[in-house]
Short mmCIF file of C-alpha atoms in Angstrom, two decimals:
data_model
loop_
_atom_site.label_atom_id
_atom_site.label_comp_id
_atom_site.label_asym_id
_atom_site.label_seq_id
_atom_site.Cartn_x
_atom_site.Cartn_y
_atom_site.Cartn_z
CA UNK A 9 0.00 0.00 0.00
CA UNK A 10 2.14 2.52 -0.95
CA UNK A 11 2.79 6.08 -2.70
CA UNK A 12 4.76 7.75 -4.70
CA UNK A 13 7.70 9.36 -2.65
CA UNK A 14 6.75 12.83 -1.38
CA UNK A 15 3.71 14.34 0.00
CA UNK A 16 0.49 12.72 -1.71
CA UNK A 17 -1.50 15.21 -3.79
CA UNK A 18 -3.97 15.10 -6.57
CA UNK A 19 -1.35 14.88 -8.41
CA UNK A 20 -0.57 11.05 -7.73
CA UNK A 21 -3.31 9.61 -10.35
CA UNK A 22 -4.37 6.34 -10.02
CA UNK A 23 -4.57 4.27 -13.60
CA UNK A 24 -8.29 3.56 -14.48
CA UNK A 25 -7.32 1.28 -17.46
CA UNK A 26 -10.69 -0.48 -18.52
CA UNK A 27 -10.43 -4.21 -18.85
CA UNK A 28 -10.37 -3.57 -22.93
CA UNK A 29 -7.83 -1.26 -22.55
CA UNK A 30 -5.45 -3.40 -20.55
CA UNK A 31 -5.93 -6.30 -22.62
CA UNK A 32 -5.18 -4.49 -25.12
CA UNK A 33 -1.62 -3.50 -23.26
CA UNK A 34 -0.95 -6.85 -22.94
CA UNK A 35 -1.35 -7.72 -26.30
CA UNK A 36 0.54 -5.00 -27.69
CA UNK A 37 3.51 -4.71 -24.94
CA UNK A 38 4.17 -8.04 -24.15
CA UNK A 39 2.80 -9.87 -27.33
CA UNK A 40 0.24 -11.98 -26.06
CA UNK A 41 -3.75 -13.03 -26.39
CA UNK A 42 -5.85 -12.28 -23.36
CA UNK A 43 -8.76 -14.94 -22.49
CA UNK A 44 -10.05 -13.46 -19.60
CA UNK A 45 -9.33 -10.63 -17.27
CA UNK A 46 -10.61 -9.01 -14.25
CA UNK A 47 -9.59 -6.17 -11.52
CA UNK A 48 -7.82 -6.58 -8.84
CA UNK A 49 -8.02 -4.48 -5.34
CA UNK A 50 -5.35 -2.35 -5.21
CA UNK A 51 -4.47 0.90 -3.15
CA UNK A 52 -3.14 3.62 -5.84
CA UNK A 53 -1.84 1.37 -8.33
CA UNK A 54 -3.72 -1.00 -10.76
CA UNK A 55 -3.77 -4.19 -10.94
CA UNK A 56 -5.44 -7.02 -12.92
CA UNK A 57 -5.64 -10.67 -13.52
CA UNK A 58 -5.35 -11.67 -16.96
CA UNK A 59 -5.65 -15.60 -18.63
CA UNK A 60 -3.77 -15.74 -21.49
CA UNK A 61 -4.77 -17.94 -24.37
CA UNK A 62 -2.70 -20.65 -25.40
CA UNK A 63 -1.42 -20.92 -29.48
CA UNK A 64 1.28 -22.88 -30.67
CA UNK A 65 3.45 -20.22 -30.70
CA UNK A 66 2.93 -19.34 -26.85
CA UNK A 67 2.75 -22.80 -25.61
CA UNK A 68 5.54 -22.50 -22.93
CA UNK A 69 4.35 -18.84 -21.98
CA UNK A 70 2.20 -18.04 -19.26
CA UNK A 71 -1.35 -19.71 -18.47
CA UNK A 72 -2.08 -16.49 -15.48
CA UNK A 73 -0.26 -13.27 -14.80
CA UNK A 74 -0.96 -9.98 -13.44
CA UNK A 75 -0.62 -7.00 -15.32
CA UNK A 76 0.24 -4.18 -12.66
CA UNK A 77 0.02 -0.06 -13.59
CA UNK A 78 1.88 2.25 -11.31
CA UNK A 79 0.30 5.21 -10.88
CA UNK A 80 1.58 8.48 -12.42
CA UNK A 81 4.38 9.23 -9.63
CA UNK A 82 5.25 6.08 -9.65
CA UNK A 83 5.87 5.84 -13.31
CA UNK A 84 8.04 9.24 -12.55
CA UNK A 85 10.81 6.76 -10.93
CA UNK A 86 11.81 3.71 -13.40
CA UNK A 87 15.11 3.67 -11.48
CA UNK A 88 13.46 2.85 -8.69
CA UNK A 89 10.77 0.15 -10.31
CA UNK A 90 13.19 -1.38 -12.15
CA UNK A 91 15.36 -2.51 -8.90
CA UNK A 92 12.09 -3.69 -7.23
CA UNK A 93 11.58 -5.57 -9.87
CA UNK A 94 14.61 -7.53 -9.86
CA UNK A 95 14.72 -7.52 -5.89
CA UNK A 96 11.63 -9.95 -6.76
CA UNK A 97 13.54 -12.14 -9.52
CA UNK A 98 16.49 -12.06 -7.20
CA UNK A 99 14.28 -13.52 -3.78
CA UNK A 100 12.46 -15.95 -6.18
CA UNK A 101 16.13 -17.22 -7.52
CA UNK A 102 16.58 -17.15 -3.46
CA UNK A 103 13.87 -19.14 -2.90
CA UNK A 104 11.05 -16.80 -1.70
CA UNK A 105 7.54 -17.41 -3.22
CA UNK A 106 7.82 -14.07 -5.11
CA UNK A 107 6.60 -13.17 -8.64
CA UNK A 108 8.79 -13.51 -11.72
CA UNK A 109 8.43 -10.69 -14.05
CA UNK A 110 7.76 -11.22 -17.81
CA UNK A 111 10.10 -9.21 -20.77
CA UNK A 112 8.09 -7.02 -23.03
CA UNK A 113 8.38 -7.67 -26.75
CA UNK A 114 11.11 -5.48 -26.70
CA UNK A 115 13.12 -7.37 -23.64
CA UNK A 116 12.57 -4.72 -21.25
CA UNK A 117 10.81 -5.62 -17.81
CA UNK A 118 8.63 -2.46 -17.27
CA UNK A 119 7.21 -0.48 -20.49
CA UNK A 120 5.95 3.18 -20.53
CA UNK A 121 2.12 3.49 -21.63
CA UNK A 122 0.57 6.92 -22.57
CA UNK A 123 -2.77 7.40 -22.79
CA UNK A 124 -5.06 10.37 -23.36
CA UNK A 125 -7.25 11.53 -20.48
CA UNK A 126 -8.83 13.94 -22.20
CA UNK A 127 -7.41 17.22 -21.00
CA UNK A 128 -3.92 16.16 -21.27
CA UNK A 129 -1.65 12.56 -22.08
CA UNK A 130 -0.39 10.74 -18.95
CA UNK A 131 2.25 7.92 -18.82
CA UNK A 132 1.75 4.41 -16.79
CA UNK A 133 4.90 2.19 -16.09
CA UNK A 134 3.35 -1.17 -16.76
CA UNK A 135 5.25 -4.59 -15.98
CA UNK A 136 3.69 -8.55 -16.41
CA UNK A 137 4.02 -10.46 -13.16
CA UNK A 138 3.18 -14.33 -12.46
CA UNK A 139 0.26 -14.89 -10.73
CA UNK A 140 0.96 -16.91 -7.51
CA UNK A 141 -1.57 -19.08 -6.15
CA UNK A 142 -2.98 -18.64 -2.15
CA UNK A 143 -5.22 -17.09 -0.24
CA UNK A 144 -4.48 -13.98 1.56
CA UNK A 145 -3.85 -14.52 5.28
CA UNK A 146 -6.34 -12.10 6.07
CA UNK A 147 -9.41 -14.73 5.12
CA UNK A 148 -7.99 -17.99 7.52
CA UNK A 149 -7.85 -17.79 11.62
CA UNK A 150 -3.96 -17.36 11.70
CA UNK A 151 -1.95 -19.63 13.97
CA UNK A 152 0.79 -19.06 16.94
CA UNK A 153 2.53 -21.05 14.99
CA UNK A 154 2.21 -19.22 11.43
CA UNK A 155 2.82 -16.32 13.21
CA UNK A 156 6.54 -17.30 14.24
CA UNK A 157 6.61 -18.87 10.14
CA UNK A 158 5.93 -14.83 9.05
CA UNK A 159 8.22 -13.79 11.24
CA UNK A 160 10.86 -15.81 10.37
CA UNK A 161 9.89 -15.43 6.83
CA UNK A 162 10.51 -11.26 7.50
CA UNK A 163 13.99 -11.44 8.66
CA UNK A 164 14.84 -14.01 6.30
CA UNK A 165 14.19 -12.07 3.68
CA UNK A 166 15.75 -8.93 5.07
CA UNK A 167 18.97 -11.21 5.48
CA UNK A 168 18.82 -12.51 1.92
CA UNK A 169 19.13 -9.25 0.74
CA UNK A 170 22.03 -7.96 2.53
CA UNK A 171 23.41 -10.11 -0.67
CA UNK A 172 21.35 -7.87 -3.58
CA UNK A 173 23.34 -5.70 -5.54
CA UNK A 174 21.90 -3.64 -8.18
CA UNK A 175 23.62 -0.60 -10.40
CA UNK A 176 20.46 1.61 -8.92
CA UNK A 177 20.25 0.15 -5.54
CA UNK A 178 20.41 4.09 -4.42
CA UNK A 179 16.90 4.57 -5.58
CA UNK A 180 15.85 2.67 -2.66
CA UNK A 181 16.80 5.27 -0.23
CA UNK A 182 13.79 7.62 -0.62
CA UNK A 183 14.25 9.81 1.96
CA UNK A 184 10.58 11.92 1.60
CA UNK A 185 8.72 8.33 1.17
CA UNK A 186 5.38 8.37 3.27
CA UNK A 187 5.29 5.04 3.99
CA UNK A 188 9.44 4.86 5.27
CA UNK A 189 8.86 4.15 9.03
CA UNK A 190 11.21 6.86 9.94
CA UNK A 191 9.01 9.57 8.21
CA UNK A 192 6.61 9.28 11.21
CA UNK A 193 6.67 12.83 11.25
CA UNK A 194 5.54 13.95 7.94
CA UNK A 195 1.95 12.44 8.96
CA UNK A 196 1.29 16.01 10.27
CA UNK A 197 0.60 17.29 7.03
CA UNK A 198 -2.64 14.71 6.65
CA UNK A 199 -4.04 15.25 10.14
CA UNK A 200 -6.62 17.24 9.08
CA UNK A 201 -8.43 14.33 7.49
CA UNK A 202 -9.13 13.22 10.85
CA UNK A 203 -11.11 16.25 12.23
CA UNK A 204 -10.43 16.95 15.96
CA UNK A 205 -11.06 13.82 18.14
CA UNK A 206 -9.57 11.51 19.98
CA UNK A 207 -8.27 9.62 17.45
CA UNK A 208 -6.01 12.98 16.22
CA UNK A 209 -5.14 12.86 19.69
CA UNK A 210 -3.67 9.86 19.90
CA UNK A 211 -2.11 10.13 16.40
CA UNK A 212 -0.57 13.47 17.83
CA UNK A 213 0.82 11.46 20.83
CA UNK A 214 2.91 9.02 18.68
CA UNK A 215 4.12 11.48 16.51
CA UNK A 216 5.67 13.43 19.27
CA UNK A 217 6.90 10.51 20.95
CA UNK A 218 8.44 8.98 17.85
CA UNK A 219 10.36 12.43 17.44
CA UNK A 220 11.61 12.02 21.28
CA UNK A 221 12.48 8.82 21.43
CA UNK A 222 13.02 7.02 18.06
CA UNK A 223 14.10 10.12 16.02
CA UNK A 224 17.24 9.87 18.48
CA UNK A 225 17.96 6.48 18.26
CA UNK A 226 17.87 5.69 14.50
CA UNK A 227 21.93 6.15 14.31
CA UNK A 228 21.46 2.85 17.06
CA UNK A 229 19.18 0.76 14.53
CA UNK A 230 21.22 -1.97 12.14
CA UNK A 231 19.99 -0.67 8.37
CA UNK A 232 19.12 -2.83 5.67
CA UNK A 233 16.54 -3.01 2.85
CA UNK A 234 12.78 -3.37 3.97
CA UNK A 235 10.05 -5.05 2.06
CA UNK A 236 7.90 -2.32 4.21
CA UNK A 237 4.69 -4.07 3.87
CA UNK A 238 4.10 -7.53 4.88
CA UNK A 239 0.28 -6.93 5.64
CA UNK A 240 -2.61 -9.73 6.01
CA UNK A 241 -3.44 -9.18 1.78
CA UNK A 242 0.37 -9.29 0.83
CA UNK A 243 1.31 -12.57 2.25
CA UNK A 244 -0.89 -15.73 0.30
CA UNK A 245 -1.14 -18.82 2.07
CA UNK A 246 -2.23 -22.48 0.49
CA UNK A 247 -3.03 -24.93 2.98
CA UNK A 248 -2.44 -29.25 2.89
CA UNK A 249 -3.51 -32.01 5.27
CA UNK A 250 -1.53 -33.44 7.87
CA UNK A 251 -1.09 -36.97 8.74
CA UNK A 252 -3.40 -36.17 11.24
CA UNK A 253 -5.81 -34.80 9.35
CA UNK A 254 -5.67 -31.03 10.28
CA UNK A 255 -5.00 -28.17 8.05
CA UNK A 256 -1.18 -27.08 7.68
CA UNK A 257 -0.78 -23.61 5.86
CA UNK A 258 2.19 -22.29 3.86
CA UNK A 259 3.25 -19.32 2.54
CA UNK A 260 2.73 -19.74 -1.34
CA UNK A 261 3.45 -15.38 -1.91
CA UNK A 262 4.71 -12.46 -1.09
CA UNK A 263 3.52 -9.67 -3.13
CA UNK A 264 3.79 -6.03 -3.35
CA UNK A 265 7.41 -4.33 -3.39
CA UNK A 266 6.14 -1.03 -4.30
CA UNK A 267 6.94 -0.24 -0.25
CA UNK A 268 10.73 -1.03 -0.68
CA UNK A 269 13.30 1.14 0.71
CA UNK A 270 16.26 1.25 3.10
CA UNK A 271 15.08 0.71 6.40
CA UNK A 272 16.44 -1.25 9.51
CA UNK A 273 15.40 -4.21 10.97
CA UNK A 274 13.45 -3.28 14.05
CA UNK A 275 11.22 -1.52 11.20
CA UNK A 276 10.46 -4.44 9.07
CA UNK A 277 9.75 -6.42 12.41
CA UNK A 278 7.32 -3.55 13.44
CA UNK A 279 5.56 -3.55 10.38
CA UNK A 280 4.81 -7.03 10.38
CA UNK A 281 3.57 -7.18 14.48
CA UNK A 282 1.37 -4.24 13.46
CA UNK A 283 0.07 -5.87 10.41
CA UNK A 284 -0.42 -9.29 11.26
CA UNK A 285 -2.70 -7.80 14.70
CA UNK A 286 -5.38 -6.58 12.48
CA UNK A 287 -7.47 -9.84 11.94
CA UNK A 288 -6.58 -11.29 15.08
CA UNK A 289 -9.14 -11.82 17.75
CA UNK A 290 -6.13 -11.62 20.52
CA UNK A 291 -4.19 -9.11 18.80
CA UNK A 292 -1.57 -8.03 21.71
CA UNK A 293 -0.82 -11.37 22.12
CA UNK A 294 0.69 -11.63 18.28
CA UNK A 295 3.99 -9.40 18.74
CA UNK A 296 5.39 -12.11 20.75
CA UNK A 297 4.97 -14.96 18.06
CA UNK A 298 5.96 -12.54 15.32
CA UNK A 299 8.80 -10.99 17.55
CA UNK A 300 10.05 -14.90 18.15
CA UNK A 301 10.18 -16.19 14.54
CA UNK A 302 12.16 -12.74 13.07
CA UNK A 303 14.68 -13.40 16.47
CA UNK A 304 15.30 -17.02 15.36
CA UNK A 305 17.02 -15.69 12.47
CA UNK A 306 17.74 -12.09 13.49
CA UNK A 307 18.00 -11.24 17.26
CA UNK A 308 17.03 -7.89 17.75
CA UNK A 309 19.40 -5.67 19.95
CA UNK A 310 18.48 -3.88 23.46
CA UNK A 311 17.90 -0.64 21.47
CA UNK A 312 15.86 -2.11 18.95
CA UNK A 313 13.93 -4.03 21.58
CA UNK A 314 13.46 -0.96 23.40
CA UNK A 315 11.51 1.13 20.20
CA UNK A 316 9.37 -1.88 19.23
CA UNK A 317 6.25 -0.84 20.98
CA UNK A 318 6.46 3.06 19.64
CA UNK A 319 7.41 1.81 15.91
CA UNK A 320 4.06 -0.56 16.12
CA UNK A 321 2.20 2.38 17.34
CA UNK A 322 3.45 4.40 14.92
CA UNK A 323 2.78 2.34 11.82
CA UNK A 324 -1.22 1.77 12.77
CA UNK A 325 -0.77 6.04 12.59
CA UNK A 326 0.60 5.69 9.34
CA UNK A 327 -1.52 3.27 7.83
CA UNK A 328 -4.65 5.04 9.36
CA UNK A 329 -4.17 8.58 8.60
CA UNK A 330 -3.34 7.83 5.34
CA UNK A 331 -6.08 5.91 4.52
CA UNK A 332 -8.19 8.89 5.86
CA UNK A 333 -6.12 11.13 3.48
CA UNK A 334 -6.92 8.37 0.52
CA UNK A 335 -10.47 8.39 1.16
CA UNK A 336 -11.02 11.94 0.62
CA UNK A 337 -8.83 11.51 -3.09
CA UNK A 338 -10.59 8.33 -4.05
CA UNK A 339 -13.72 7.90 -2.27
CA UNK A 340 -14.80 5.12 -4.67
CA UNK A 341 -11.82 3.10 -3.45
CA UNK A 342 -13.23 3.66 0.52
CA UNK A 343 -13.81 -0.48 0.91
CA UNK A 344 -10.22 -1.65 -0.18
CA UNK A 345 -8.88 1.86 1.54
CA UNK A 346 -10.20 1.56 5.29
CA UNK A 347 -9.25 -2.17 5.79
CA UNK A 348 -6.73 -1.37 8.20
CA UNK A 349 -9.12 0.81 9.94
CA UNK A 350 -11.76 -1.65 10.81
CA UNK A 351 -10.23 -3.05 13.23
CA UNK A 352 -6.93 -0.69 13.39
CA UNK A 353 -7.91 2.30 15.72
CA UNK A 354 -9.15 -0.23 18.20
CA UNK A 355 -5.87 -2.07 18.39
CA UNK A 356 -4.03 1.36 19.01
CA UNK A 357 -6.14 2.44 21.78
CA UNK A 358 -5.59 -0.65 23.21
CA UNK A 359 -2.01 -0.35 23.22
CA UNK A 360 -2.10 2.92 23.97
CA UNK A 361 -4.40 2.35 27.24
CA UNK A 362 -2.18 -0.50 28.31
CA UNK A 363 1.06 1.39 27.68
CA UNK A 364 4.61 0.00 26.87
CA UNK A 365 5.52 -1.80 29.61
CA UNK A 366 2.56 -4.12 30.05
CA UNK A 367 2.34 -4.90 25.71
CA UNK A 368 6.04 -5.69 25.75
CA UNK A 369 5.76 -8.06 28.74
CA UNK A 370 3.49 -10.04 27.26
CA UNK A 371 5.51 -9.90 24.08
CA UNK A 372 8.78 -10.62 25.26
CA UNK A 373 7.33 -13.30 27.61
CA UNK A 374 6.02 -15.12 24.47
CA UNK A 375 8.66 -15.09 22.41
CA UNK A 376 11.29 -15.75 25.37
CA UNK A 377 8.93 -19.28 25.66
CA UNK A 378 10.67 -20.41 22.39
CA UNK A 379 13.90 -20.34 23.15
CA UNK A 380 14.99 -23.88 23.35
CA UNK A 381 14.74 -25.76 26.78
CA UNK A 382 11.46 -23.49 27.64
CA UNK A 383 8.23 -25.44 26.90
CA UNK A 384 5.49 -23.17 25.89
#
């Protein structure tokens, strides 16, 4: 769920490609016959599935894929597409259930679409993904136990690509970007869409904090490169029986790299607790489980420990202000927009009402219980 870098404006235009149209992309860009195709939710971006028919001259092509169009900012930064894009083909080579990206007819991996609105001509990067199969974690009751697996997946992957080099691997420090954990502050700006409740309040509360006590610590955080936002729709699941019968999920995707920037560890962790809360029916109790898997591969440091509860905090503000903010550009978008918010300002106040001490007891408890030789 991400933006272009920079304060969102009416400038940032989301595609509205109709299905005709973006067949008609595919076709033309990548050289191949759409069957079927049908939106996709998305946040400012667009995004569809597409079937492509099978001659015998595309017989070892692809049978699904997703065509994805970045919105107008977005397109403004190839650079920075372009190593996302191959930070996907580079985890997948790794590994990681991520998407492989198809080569236009011109063996290119994003293309540049124009097309005329009417008043003026605007340009889409577009780029041909696999479609990977799963459901979205966010529709099954989610485990202790798949909770430590997405943990662990989160640190793995932020190890992995300690290895990724990339000609334009700059591009990834976007030092305005909204949705960069460490740009807490620049939430001010979209405050109004709030109005003046409690709810601004509390927002106002984090922000402050965040600028107290994180602002002053980030020279103490280990960097490296964040996916930025492992939510409940961007990690799909498939699920197989056990000998005994019972349902045993796996992750089968990771999806949506538009987030990606340099960050540092204790953020991606963060991200993930925060995240991974908002369908849960204990949802303080999940940091711990999350907290344990990313420790099993990265142990988190006294410092980093110490701003886990704030950065939490402070990503439900993100993600709910800026929804807010998004709802007043794209009101038709409100469903897919507010997710987060159904549940989200209810997890914060809780936090917030039980306060630091108490939420990281019960997390560090937890995810001290899986330390080997401690039965949980």
């Amino acid at each position: 769920m991400s933006s272009g870098d920079g304060q969102q404006s009416q400038a940032l235009t989301k595609p509205a490609f109709s299905e005709v149209q973006a067949s008609a992309i595919v076709d033309s860009v990548f050289g191949l016959k759409v069957s079927k195709i049908q939106p996709l939710p998305s946040y400012d971006d667009q995004n569809f599935h597409v079937c492509i028919s099978r001659t015998k001259d595309t017989t070892d092509g692809p049978n699904e894929c997703v065509l994805k169009i970045n919105n107008t900012e977005s397109s403004k930064t190839p650079d920075l597409i372009e190593v996302q894009s191959h930070i996907m083909m580079f985890l997948r080579a790794a590994g990681f259930p991520t998407a492989s990206v198809y080569r236009t007819k011109g063996d290119h991996i994003t293309s540049l679409t124009s097309i005329d609105s009417g008043s003026e001509i605007k340009s889409y990067l577009v780029r041909l993904l696999t479609y990977l199969p799963g459901r979205p974690i966010a529709e099954i009751p989610i485990s202790s136990q798949l909770l430590y697996e997405i943990g662990r997946l989160a640190a793995k992957l932020d190890k992995t690509l300690e290895n990724f080099h990339h000609p334009q691997l700059s591009s990834l420090h976007r030092e305005n970007f909204i949705w960069n954990l460490k740009n807490v502050p620049l939430l001010e700006k979209y405050l109004y869409a709030l109005g003046q409740n409690r709810k601004r309040e509390i927002v106002e509360q984090v922000i402050q904090l965040f600028k107290d006590e994180v602002m002053t610590k980030l020279s103490h955080f280990r960097e490296c490169i964040n996916h930025g936002d492992l939510n409940d729709h961007n990690i799909l699941i498939e699920s197989s029986k056990s000998a005994c019968g019972d349902a045993v999920y796996q992750v089968s995707g990771i999806l949506d790299f538009d987030d990606m920037s340099y960050g540092y560890y204790v953020f991606e962790v963060a991200i993930t607790i925060m995240y991974m809360m908002i369908e849960s029916k204990t949802p303080i109790q999940v940091g711990g489980h999350v907290l344990a898997g990313f420790e099993s591969v990265i142990p988190l440091t006294p410092v980093e420990r110490g701003a886990l509860f704030l950065l939490v905090c402070s990503r439900f503000c993100q993600s709910l202000v800026l929804a807010a903010y998004s709802c007043h550009l794209y009101p038709e978008n409100e469903e897919y927009l507010m997710i987060t918010a159904k549940t989200g300002w209810r997890h914060l106040q809780q936090m917030f009402d039980m306060g630091q001490k108490a939420v990281e007891e019960i997390w560090f408890e937890t995810a001290k219980s899986y330390e080997p030789g401690i039965s949980m």
